mmCIF file of C-alpha atoms in Angstrom:
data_model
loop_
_atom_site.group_PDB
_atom_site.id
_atom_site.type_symbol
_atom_site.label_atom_id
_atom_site.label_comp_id
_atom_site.label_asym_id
_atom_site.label_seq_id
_atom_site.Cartn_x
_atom_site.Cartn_y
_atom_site.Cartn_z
ATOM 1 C CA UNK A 1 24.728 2.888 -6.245
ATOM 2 C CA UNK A 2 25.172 2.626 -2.596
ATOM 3 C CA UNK A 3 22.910 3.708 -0.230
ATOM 4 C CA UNK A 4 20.419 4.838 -3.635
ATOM 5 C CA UNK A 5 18.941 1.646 -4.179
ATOM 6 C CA UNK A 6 15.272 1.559 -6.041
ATOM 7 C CA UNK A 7 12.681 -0.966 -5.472
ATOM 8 C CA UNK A 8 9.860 -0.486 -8.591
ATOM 9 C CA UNK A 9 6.348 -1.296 -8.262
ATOM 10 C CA UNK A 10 3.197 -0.914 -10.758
ATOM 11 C CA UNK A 11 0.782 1.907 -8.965
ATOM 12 C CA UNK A 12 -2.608 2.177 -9.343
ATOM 13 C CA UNK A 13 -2.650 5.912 -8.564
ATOM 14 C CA UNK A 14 -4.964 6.462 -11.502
ATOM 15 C CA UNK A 15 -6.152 3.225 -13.312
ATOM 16 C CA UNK A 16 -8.640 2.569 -15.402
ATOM 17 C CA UNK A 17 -11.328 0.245 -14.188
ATOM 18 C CA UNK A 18 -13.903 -2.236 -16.224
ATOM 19 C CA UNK A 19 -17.050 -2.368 -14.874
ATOM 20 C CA UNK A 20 -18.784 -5.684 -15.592
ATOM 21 C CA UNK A 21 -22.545 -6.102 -15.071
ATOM 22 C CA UNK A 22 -23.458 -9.201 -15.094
ATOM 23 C CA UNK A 23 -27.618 -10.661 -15.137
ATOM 24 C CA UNK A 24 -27.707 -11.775 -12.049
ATOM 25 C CA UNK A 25 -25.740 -10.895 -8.859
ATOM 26 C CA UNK A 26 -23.818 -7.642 -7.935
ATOM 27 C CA UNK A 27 -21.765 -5.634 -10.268
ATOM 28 C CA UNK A 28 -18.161 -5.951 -9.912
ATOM 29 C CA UNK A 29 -15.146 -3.474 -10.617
ATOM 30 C CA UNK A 30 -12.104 -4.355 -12.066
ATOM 31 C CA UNK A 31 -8.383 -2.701 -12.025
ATOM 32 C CA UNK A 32 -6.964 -2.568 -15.351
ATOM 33 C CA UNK A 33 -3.057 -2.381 -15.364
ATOM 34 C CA UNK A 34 -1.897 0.640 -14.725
ATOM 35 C CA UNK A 35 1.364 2.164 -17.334
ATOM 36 C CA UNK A 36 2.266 4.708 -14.009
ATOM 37 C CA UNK A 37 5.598 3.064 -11.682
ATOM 38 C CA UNK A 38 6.651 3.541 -8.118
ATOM 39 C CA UNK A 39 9.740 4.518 -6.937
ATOM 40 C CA UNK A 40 10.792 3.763 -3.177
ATOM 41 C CA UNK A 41 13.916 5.047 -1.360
ATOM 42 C CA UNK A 42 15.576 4.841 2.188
ATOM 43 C CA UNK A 43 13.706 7.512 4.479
ATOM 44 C CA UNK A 44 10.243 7.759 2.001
ATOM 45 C CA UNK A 45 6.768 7.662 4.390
ATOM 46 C CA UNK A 46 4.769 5.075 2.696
ATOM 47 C CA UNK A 47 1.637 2.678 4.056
ATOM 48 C CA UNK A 48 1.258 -0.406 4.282
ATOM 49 C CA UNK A 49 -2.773 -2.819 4.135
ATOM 50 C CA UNK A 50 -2.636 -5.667 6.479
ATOM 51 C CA UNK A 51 -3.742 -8.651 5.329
ATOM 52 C CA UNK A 52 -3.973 -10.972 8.583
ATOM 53 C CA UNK A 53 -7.484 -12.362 10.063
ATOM 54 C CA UNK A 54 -8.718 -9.400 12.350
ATOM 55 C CA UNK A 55 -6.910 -6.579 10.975
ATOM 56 C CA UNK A 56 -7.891 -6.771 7.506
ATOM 57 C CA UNK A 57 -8.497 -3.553 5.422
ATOM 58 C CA UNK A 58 -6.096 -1.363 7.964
ATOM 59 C CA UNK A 59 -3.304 0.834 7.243
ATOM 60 C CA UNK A 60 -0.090 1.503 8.898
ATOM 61 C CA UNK A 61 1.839 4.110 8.184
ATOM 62 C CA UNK A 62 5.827 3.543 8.338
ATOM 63 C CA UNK A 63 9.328 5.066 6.962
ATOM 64 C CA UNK A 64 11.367 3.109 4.902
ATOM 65 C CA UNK A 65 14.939 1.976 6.407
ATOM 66 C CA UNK A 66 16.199 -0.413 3.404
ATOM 67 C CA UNK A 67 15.627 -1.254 0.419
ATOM 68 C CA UNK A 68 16.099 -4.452 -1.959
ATOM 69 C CA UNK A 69 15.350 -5.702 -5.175
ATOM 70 C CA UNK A 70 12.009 -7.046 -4.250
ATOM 71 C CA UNK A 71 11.451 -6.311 -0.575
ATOM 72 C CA UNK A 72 11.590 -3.224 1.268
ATOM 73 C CA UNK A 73 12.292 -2.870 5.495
ATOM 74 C CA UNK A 74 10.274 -0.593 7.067
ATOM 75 C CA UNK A 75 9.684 0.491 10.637
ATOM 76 C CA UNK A 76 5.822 1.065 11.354
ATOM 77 C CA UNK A 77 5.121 4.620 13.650
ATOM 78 C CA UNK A 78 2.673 2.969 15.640
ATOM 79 C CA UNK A 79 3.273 -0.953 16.290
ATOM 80 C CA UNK A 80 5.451 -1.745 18.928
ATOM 81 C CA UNK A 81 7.720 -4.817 19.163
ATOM 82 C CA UNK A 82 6.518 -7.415 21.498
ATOM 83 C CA UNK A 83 9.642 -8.700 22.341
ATOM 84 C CA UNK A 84 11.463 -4.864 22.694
ATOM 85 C CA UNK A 85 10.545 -1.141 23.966
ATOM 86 C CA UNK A 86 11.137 -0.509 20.295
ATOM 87 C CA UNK A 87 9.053 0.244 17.043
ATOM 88 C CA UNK A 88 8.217 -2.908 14.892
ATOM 89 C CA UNK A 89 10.884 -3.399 12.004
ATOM 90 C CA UNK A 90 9.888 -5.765 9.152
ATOM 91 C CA UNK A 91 10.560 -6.832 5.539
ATOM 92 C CA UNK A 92 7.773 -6.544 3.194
ATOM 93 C CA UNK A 93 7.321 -7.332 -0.281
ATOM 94 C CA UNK A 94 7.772 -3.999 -2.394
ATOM 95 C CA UNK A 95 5.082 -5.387 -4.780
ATOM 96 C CA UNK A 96 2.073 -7.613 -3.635
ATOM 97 C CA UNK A 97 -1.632 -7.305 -4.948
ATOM 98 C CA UNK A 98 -3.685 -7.171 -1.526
ATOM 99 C CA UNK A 99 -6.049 -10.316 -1.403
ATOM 100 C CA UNK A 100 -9.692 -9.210 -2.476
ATOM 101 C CA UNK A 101 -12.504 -8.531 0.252
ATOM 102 C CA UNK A 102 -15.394 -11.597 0.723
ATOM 103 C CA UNK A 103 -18.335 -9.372 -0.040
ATOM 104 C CA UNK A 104 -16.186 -7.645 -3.829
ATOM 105 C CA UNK A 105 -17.136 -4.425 -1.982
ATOM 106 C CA UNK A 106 -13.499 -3.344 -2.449
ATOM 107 C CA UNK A 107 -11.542 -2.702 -6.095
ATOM 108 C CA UNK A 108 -9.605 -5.729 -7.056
ATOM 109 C CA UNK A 109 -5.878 -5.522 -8.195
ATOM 110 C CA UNK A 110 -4.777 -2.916 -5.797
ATOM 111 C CA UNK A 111 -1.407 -3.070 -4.239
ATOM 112 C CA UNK A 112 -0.368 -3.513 -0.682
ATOM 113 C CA UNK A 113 1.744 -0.749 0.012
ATOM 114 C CA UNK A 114 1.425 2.646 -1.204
ATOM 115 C CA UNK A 115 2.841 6.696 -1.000
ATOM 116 C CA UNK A 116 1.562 8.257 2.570
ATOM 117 C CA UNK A 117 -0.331 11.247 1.839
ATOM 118 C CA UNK A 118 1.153 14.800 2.335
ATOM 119 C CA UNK A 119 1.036 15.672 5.593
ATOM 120 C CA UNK A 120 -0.530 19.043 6.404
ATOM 121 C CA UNK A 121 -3.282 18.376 3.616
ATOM 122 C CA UNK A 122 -7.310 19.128 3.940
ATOM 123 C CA UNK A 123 -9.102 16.900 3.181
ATOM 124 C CA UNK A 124 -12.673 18.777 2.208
ATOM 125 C CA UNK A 125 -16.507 17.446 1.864
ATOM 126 C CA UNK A 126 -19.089 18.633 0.003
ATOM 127 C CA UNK A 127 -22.568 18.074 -0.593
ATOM 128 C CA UNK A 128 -24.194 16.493 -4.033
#
């Protein structure tokens, strides 16, 4: 299967979540596993959550170049090599559970890389 290879990965597109309450303290949220799987190819638009010291919580978008059992290399649109005029190529794990936020403000259990939306899509408000 040359060229086709498929890297699978839980998603968390629609999980169900626990909320615990407990006496004391702030409620917390809870991802449940999720039955729904992830498919990645060559040439798919994906993102990917940084989880270094002073970047935490961003996301870069990227295209897929390769793809391996358990890693996939991707080249990110808007990170620049330092040591080239080029785009930024790295592996990343195809699968990782981002490390939770200090202050639980964030759902636990969600991954680290995920579908980029469509592009050319509204995104609309509304008042309650």
């Amino acid at each position: 299967m040359a060229g086709k290879q498929i890297a699978t990965a839980k998603l968390p597109n629609y999980p169900k979540l626990k909320v615990k309450f407990p006496s004391s303290g702030p409620a917390g949220i809870q991802l449940v596993e999720s039955q729904h799987k992830l498919y990645f190819e060559a040439g798919d638009k994906i993102e990917v959550l940084c989880q270094d010291s002073g970047m935490r919580g961003y996301w870069f978008r990227c295209k897929i170049l390769r793809v391996s059992e358990k890693r996939l290399k991707v080249q990110y649109d808007d990170i620049l090599d330092c040591d080239a005029p080029e785009k930024l190529e790295e592996w990343i794990p195809s699968y990782r559970v981002a490390i939770p936020d200090k202050l639980g403000t964030r759902c636990t259990g969600h991954l680290t890389v995920r579908p980029r939306p469509l592009e050319g899509t509204t995104t609309l408000y509304f008042d309650l």
